[in-house]
Short mmCIF file of C-alpha atoms in Angstrom, two decimals:
data_model
loop_
_atom_site.label_atom_id
_atom_site.label_comp_id
_atom_site.label_asym_id
_atom_site.label_seq_id
_atom_site.Cartn_x
_atom_site.Cartn_y
_atom_site.Cartn_z
CA MET A 6 111.81 98.79 105.48
CA ALA A 7 109.64 94.80 105.50
CA ALA A 8 111.96 93.78 102.79
CA GLU A 9 115.62 94.91 101.84
CA LEU A 10 115.88 97.84 99.82
CA LEU A 11 119.54 98.35 97.79
CA PHE A 12 121.02 101.36 98.04
CA VAL A 13 123.53 102.76 95.56
CA PRO A 14 127.14 103.22 96.81
CA PHE A 15 129.12 106.36 96.77
CA LYS A 16 131.56 108.11 94.40
CA LYS A 17 135.13 108.84 96.21
CA SER A 18 137.38 111.70 95.58
CA SER A 19 140.43 113.31 96.54
CA ASP A 20 141.33 116.59 98.16
CA VAL A 21 142.34 118.90 96.07
CA ASP A 22 143.43 122.95 96.01
CA ILE A 23 140.33 124.50 94.99
CA VAL A 24 141.41 128.04 96.35
CA LYS A 25 144.41 129.24 94.69
CA PRO A 26 143.31 128.15 91.08
CA LEU A 27 139.86 130.01 91.17
CA ARG A 28 141.47 133.09 93.02
CA ASN A 29 143.76 133.43 90.10
CA LEU A 30 141.55 132.94 87.43
CA ILE A 31 139.13 135.15 89.51
CA ASN A 32 142.01 137.60 89.45
CA SER A 33 142.38 137.85 85.97
CA THR A 34 139.05 137.76 84.43
CA TYR A 35 137.09 140.05 86.85
CA ASN A 36 139.47 142.15 88.98
CA THR A 37 140.67 145.41 87.26
CA GLY A 38 142.75 148.38 88.41
CA ASP A 39 139.19 150.23 89.42
CA HIS A 40 137.79 147.14 90.60
CA HIS A 41 139.12 144.49 92.48
CA GLU A 42 137.90 142.48 95.44
CA ASP A 43 139.26 139.77 97.57
CA TYR A 44 137.25 136.21 97.11
CA THR A 45 139.79 134.49 99.63
CA GLU A 46 137.46 134.00 102.14
CA ALA A 47 134.59 132.51 100.12
CA LEU A 48 136.88 130.63 98.14
CA ASN A 49 137.85 129.04 101.52
CA GLU A 50 134.15 128.59 102.47
CA LEU A 51 133.64 126.44 99.21
CA SER A 52 136.77 124.69 100.19
CA ARG A 53 135.08 123.61 103.69
CA LEU A 54 132.33 122.88 102.06
CA ARG A 55 133.56 120.36 99.24
CA ALA A 56 135.12 118.24 102.02
CA ASN A 57 132.34 117.88 103.62
CA ALA A 58 130.48 116.97 100.96
CA ILE A 59 132.68 114.44 99.87
CA TRP A 60 134.32 113.04 103.41
CA LYS A 61 130.84 113.40 105.61
CA VAL A 62 128.58 111.43 103.47
CA PHE A 63 127.24 109.04 106.33
CA GLU A 64 125.86 112.02 108.60
CA LYS A 65 122.34 112.89 109.09
CA THR A 66 122.76 116.25 107.34
CA SER A 67 124.99 115.55 104.83
CA LEU A 68 122.38 115.77 102.39
CA ASP A 69 121.96 119.41 102.75
CA ILE A 70 125.59 119.94 102.91
CA ILE A 71 126.02 118.16 99.28
CA TYR A 72 122.89 120.03 98.05
CA ASN A 73 124.53 123.04 99.22
CA TYR A 74 127.59 122.13 97.73
CA HIS A 75 126.25 121.68 94.39
CA ASP A 76 124.21 124.72 93.92
CA GLN A 77 127.94 126.78 94.66
CA LEU A 78 129.08 124.55 91.69
CA ALA A 79 126.10 125.42 89.16
CA SER A 80 126.41 128.96 90.47
CA LEU A 81 130.02 128.99 89.59
CA GLU A 82 129.99 126.85 86.70
CA ALA A 83 127.50 129.72 85.01
CA LYS A 84 130.20 132.69 85.93
CA VAL A 85 133.83 131.15 84.91
CA PRO A 86 134.41 129.88 81.68
CA PRO A 87 134.64 126.19 81.86
CA GLN A 88 138.08 126.18 79.40
CA GLU A 89 140.08 128.29 82.24
CA VAL A 90 139.64 126.25 85.29
CA GLN A 91 142.53 123.98 85.98
CA ILE A 92 141.45 122.26 88.79
CA PRO A 93 142.18 118.13 88.45
CA PHE A 94 139.10 117.05 89.82
CA LYS A 95 139.52 112.68 90.61
CA TRP A 96 136.54 110.65 91.32
CA LYS A 97 136.67 107.18 91.69
CA ASP A 98 134.35 104.46 90.20
CA ALA A 99 131.74 103.74 92.61
CA PHE A 100 131.19 99.89 92.15
CA ASP A 101 134.85 99.20 92.03
CA LYS A 102 136.18 96.21 93.87
CA GLY A 103 139.97 96.47 92.60
CA SER A 104 139.66 94.00 90.07
CA LEU A 105 142.05 94.85 87.07
CA PHE A 106 139.80 93.99 84.72
CA GLY A 107 136.57 96.06 85.48
CA GLY A 108 136.93 99.40 83.27
CA ARG A 109 138.48 102.45 84.43
CA MET A 110 138.91 102.71 88.30
CA SER A 111 139.06 106.19 88.18
CA LEU A 112 138.95 109.62 86.26
CA THR A 113 140.48 112.79 86.39
CA ILE A 114 139.41 115.88 84.44
CA SER A 115 139.70 119.58 85.21
CA SER A 116 136.19 120.52 84.67
CA LEU A 117 133.54 122.13 86.99
CA ALA A 118 131.03 119.96 85.45
CA TYR A 119 132.29 116.93 85.70
CA GLU A 120 132.75 117.49 89.45
CA ARG A 121 128.89 118.55 89.32
CA MET A 122 128.12 114.89 87.87
CA CYS A 123 130.19 113.29 90.18
CA ILE A 124 128.12 115.31 93.25
CA LEU A 125 124.97 114.57 91.78
CA PHE A 126 125.84 110.97 91.19
CA ASN A 127 126.62 110.91 95.35
CA ILE A 128 123.44 112.93 96.31
CA ALA A 129 121.65 110.60 94.29
CA ALA A 130 123.08 107.68 95.96
CA MET A 131 122.62 109.25 99.25
CA GLN A 132 119.32 109.66 98.70
CA SER A 133 118.87 105.59 97.63
CA LEU A 134 120.48 105.06 101.53
CA ILE A 135 118.13 107.32 103.17
CA ALA A 136 115.45 105.89 101.38
CA SER A 137 116.11 102.14 102.50
CA GLN A 138 116.61 103.02 105.79
CA GLN A 139 113.45 104.80 106.65
CA PRO A 140 111.18 102.78 109.27
CA VAL A 141 107.84 101.25 108.46
CA GLU A 142 105.92 102.32 111.47
CA THR A 143 104.77 105.92 110.36
CA GLU A 144 102.70 107.05 107.24
CA GLU A 145 105.53 109.60 106.97
CA SER A 146 108.20 107.50 106.77
CA LEU A 147 106.83 105.66 104.02
CA LYS A 148 105.99 108.92 101.82
CA GLN A 149 109.60 110.03 102.39
CA ALA A 150 110.86 106.92 101.06
CA ALA A 151 109.28 106.94 98.40
CA LYS A 152 109.97 110.17 97.12
CA LEU A 153 113.48 109.64 97.40
CA PHE A 154 113.51 106.96 95.72
CA GLN A 155 111.60 108.75 93.04
CA GLN A 156 114.09 111.28 93.31
CA ALA A 157 117.05 109.11 93.08
CA ALA A 158 115.61 107.93 89.72
CA GLY A 159 115.53 111.33 88.65
CA VAL A 160 118.71 112.46 88.83
CA PHE A 161 119.97 108.86 87.27
CA LEU A 162 118.27 110.35 83.99
CA TYR A 163 119.36 113.29 84.44
CA LEU A 164 123.01 112.06 84.49
CA LYS A 165 122.33 109.90 81.80
CA ALA A 166 121.18 112.34 79.58
CA ASN A 167 123.82 114.85 80.09
CA ILE A 168 127.29 113.24 81.49
CA MET A 169 128.75 112.64 77.65
CA MET A 170 128.11 116.31 77.28
CA ALA A 171 129.87 117.02 80.26
CA VAL A 172 132.97 114.62 80.02
CA HIS A 173 133.42 114.39 76.42
CA GLN A 174 135.54 111.30 76.98
CA GLU A 175 135.64 107.56 78.24
CA THR A 176 134.16 107.19 81.46
CA THR A 177 134.15 105.18 84.73
CA PRO A 178 131.61 102.52 84.54
CA ASP A 179 129.43 103.67 87.09
CA LEU A 180 128.66 106.88 85.42
CA HIS A 181 128.13 105.62 81.67
CA PRO A 182 124.57 105.86 80.37
CA GLU A 183 123.89 102.11 80.30
CA THR A 184 124.53 102.19 84.45
CA LEU A 185 123.10 105.02 84.87
CA ASP A 186 119.83 104.20 83.07
CA ALA A 187 119.85 100.77 85.10
CA LEU A 188 120.08 102.37 88.61
CA ALA A 189 117.28 104.69 87.36
CA LYS A 190 115.15 101.88 86.95
CA LEU A 191 115.84 100.11 90.37
CA MET A 192 114.84 103.23 92.27
CA LEU A 193 111.53 103.32 90.23
CA ALA A 194 111.20 99.72 91.38
CA GLN A 195 112.06 99.96 94.69
CA ALA A 196 109.84 103.35 95.12
CA GLN A 197 106.87 101.17 93.61
CA GLU A 198 107.83 98.78 95.82
CA VAL A 199 107.55 101.18 99.22
CA ILE A 200 104.08 102.06 97.94
CA ALA A 201 102.50 98.44 97.45
CA PHE A 202 104.10 98.08 101.16
CA LYS A 203 101.97 100.51 101.80
CA CYS A 204 98.86 99.96 100.13
CA ILE A 205 98.96 96.33 101.95
CA ARG A 206 99.70 97.58 105.19
CA ASP A 207 96.53 100.07 105.25
CA GLU A 208 94.36 97.39 103.68
CA MET A 209 93.33 98.82 100.80
CA LYS A 210 90.98 97.38 98.19
CA ASP A 211 92.48 93.93 96.30
CA SER A 212 91.48 96.02 93.12
CA MET A 213 93.97 98.94 94.02
CA VAL A 214 96.95 96.18 95.59
CA ALA A 215 96.76 94.13 92.50
CA LYS A 216 97.41 97.13 90.14
CA VAL A 217 100.37 98.51 92.28
CA CYS A 218 101.75 95.06 92.82
CA ALA A 219 101.63 94.24 89.22
CA GLN A 220 103.36 97.46 88.19
CA CYS A 221 105.95 96.95 90.80
CA GLU A 222 106.53 93.40 89.28
CA GLU A 223 106.65 94.89 86.15
CA LEU A 224 109.63 97.63 86.85
CA TYR A 225 111.26 94.98 88.82
CA THR A 226 111.31 93.38 85.55
CA ASP A 227 112.40 96.20 83.33
CA ALA A 228 115.31 96.34 86.04
CA LEU A 229 116.67 93.30 86.00
CA ARG A 230 116.43 93.29 82.19
CA ALA A 231 119.04 96.39 82.79
CA MET A 232 121.09 94.88 84.93
CA GLN A 233 121.55 91.60 83.35
CA LYS A 234 123.63 92.98 80.40
CA ASP A 235 126.60 91.86 79.47
CA GLN A 236 128.68 95.02 80.12
CA LEU A 237 126.86 95.48 83.68
CA LYS A 238 126.48 92.40 85.56
CA SER A 239 130.18 92.44 87.09
CA LEU A 240 129.46 95.75 88.54
CA TRP A 241 126.84 95.00 91.29
CA GLU A 242 126.78 93.17 94.60
CA ARG A 243 127.08 89.50 94.22
CA ASP A 244 123.07 89.46 96.03
CA TRP A 245 121.51 92.56 93.64
CA LEU A 246 120.21 90.33 91.10
CA LEU A 247 118.92 87.88 92.91
CA VAL A 248 117.39 90.17 95.66
CA MET A 249 115.85 91.77 92.59
CA ALA A 250 114.02 88.30 90.96
CA SER A 251 112.90 87.05 93.84
CA LYS A 252 111.07 90.29 94.39
CA GLN A 253 109.71 90.61 90.79
CA GLN A 254 108.02 86.59 91.52
CA ALA A 255 106.97 87.74 95.08
CA PHE A 256 105.51 90.64 93.50
CA ARG A 257 103.81 88.29 90.23
CA GLY A 258 102.46 86.04 92.91
CA LEU A 259 100.83 89.14 95.25
CA ALA A 260 99.11 90.62 91.76
CA GLN A 261 97.54 87.65 91.08
CA LEU A 262 96.55 86.76 95.37
CA HIS A 263 94.74 90.28 95.53
CA GLN A 264 93.11 89.78 92.20
CA ALA A 265 92.03 86.56 92.90
CA GLN A 266 90.04 87.95 95.96
CA GLN A 267 88.15 90.06 94.21
CA PRO A 268 84.51 89.51 93.78
CA GLN A 269 83.63 87.37 91.11
CA GLY A 270 83.05 89.02 87.92
CA MET A 271 84.85 92.63 88.75
CA PRO A 272 86.94 94.21 86.16
CA VAL A 273 90.64 94.03 86.01
CA PRO A 274 92.23 96.98 87.42
CA TYR A 275 94.04 99.19 85.02
CA GLY A 276 97.99 98.30 84.83
CA ALA A 277 97.50 94.50 85.90
CA GLY A 278 96.52 93.45 81.85
CA ALA A 279 99.53 94.71 80.78
CA ALA A 280 101.69 92.67 83.17
CA TYR A 281 99.56 89.59 82.66
CA PRO A 282 97.56 89.48 80.17
CA TYR A 283 95.78 86.24 81.07
CA TYR A 284 94.27 88.78 83.68
CA GLY A 285 92.03 89.87 80.64
CA ALA A 286 89.47 87.03 82.30
CA PRO A 287 86.75 87.73 84.56
CA VAL A 288 87.75 85.78 87.97
CA PRO A 289 85.19 82.83 87.43
CA GLN A 290 86.66 82.38 84.10
CA LEU A 291 90.41 83.06 85.65
CA TYR A 292 90.41 80.10 88.41
CA ASN A 293 87.10 78.15 87.20
CA PRO A 294 89.22 75.59 84.71
CA TYR A 295 85.74 73.79 84.24
CA ALA A 296 83.96 77.39 83.04
CA THR A 297 85.97 77.61 79.75
CA LEU A 298 85.83 73.62 78.27
CA PRO A 299 85.24 73.83 74.87
CA TYR A 300 81.66 72.04 74.98
CA PRO A 301 78.84 73.45 72.77
CA SER A 302 76.09 72.49 74.77
CA HIS A 303 78.12 73.22 78.18
CA ALA A 304 76.17 76.36 79.09
CA ARG A 305 72.39 74.70 78.12
CA MET A 306 73.31 71.19 80.56
CA PRO A 307 70.23 70.58 82.71
CA PRO A 308 70.92 70.80 86.61
CA PRO A 309 71.98 67.73 87.99
CA GLN A 310 69.16 65.60 89.80
CA PRO A 311 69.20 63.94 93.06
CA TYR A 312 70.88 60.47 93.22
CA GLN A 313 68.14 57.98 93.15
CA PRO A 314 69.44 54.07 93.33
CA TYR A 315 68.64 51.72 90.73
CA GLN A 316 65.49 49.47 90.89
CA TYR A 317 65.66 45.75 90.50
CA PRO A 318 62.45 43.97 89.20
CA ALA A 319 61.20 41.27 91.84
CA PRO A 320 61.82 37.77 90.44
CA ALA A 321 58.73 35.97 89.36
CA PRO A 322 57.80 32.94 91.66
CA PHE A 323 58.60 29.36 91.14
CA ALA A 324 55.59 27.16 89.66
CA PRO A 325 56.23 23.35 88.49
CA GLN A 326 55.11 22.64 85.02
CA PRO A 327 53.91 19.36 83.81
CA PRO A 328 55.83 17.84 81.01
CA PRO A 329 54.52 17.80 77.56
CA ALA A 330 51.89 15.23 76.22
CA GLY A 331 54.20 11.92 74.79
CA TYR A 332 57.20 12.64 76.64
CA ASN A 333 58.78 9.56 77.35
CA PRO A 334 61.96 10.26 79.79
CA TYR A 335 63.04 6.24 78.84
CA PRO A 336 63.41 5.76 75.09
CA PRO A 337 63.15 2.38 73.79
CA GLN A 338 66.43 0.02 73.42
#
């Protein structure tokens, strides 16, 4: 993209044997003397699918692989009693920097629901990574980037609403509901940024560009406010908050610029007034400081007259006058 777009790091897991525990569980629950099926090959395929989903996250086809593994987990979760699963799924915090004071660095739970929540987190992370790497040359790539950022936001909001019901204990910091809420807001802001870039590149009307940029500034404000909470600030990379604050101010300026470039008297685009209360005035009042001076007769002042130099009166001609009668310039001694 033209500007730096942020992507979420991945959660990391470790290898675990899922074939033997699931085979024993299926045999004890579903297989009877009259009905016996061997699910070993299907479970081996599931194990290979998990390995690809957690270790090949940077390949081009990895998103489809993670989607497939999530779907298999959801199907298995609906058929297997959750309390009977004895597979210790261990996942590390995605934002762990090796600090001893950053909260729980990993969490191990024997739960298919927990495994699915962690896979969903990586789905959103992969969506953000692919979206941030989309080129800006084609309209299709911009649409794809905006779509992926919006989908990532939806995944984070789903996790926020369901993570505590799946875990039932303290989570790693990356799965805390406030963290997930902040990430969802960041994804929405970046989706709007892609839309704003497309509007500017396509030279759309200034009213539309002003509206989109104002909404983008508002979304970055919400995301920045969520990420600056005391319990979350230490999670992010050092430059994340700086990048977001810079974009917040940049889109504020772009919204004002395109609003100012509209014809005089044009109505304010919907959305701009919410981000900027002073957008309620038309352009002449907004950018002409003399139009709102509190002079009662301002609107009734006569138009200015052409400059006329001052005409001084001509001096009177000099004529000597005779002295008055009886005037003696030499009085007697």
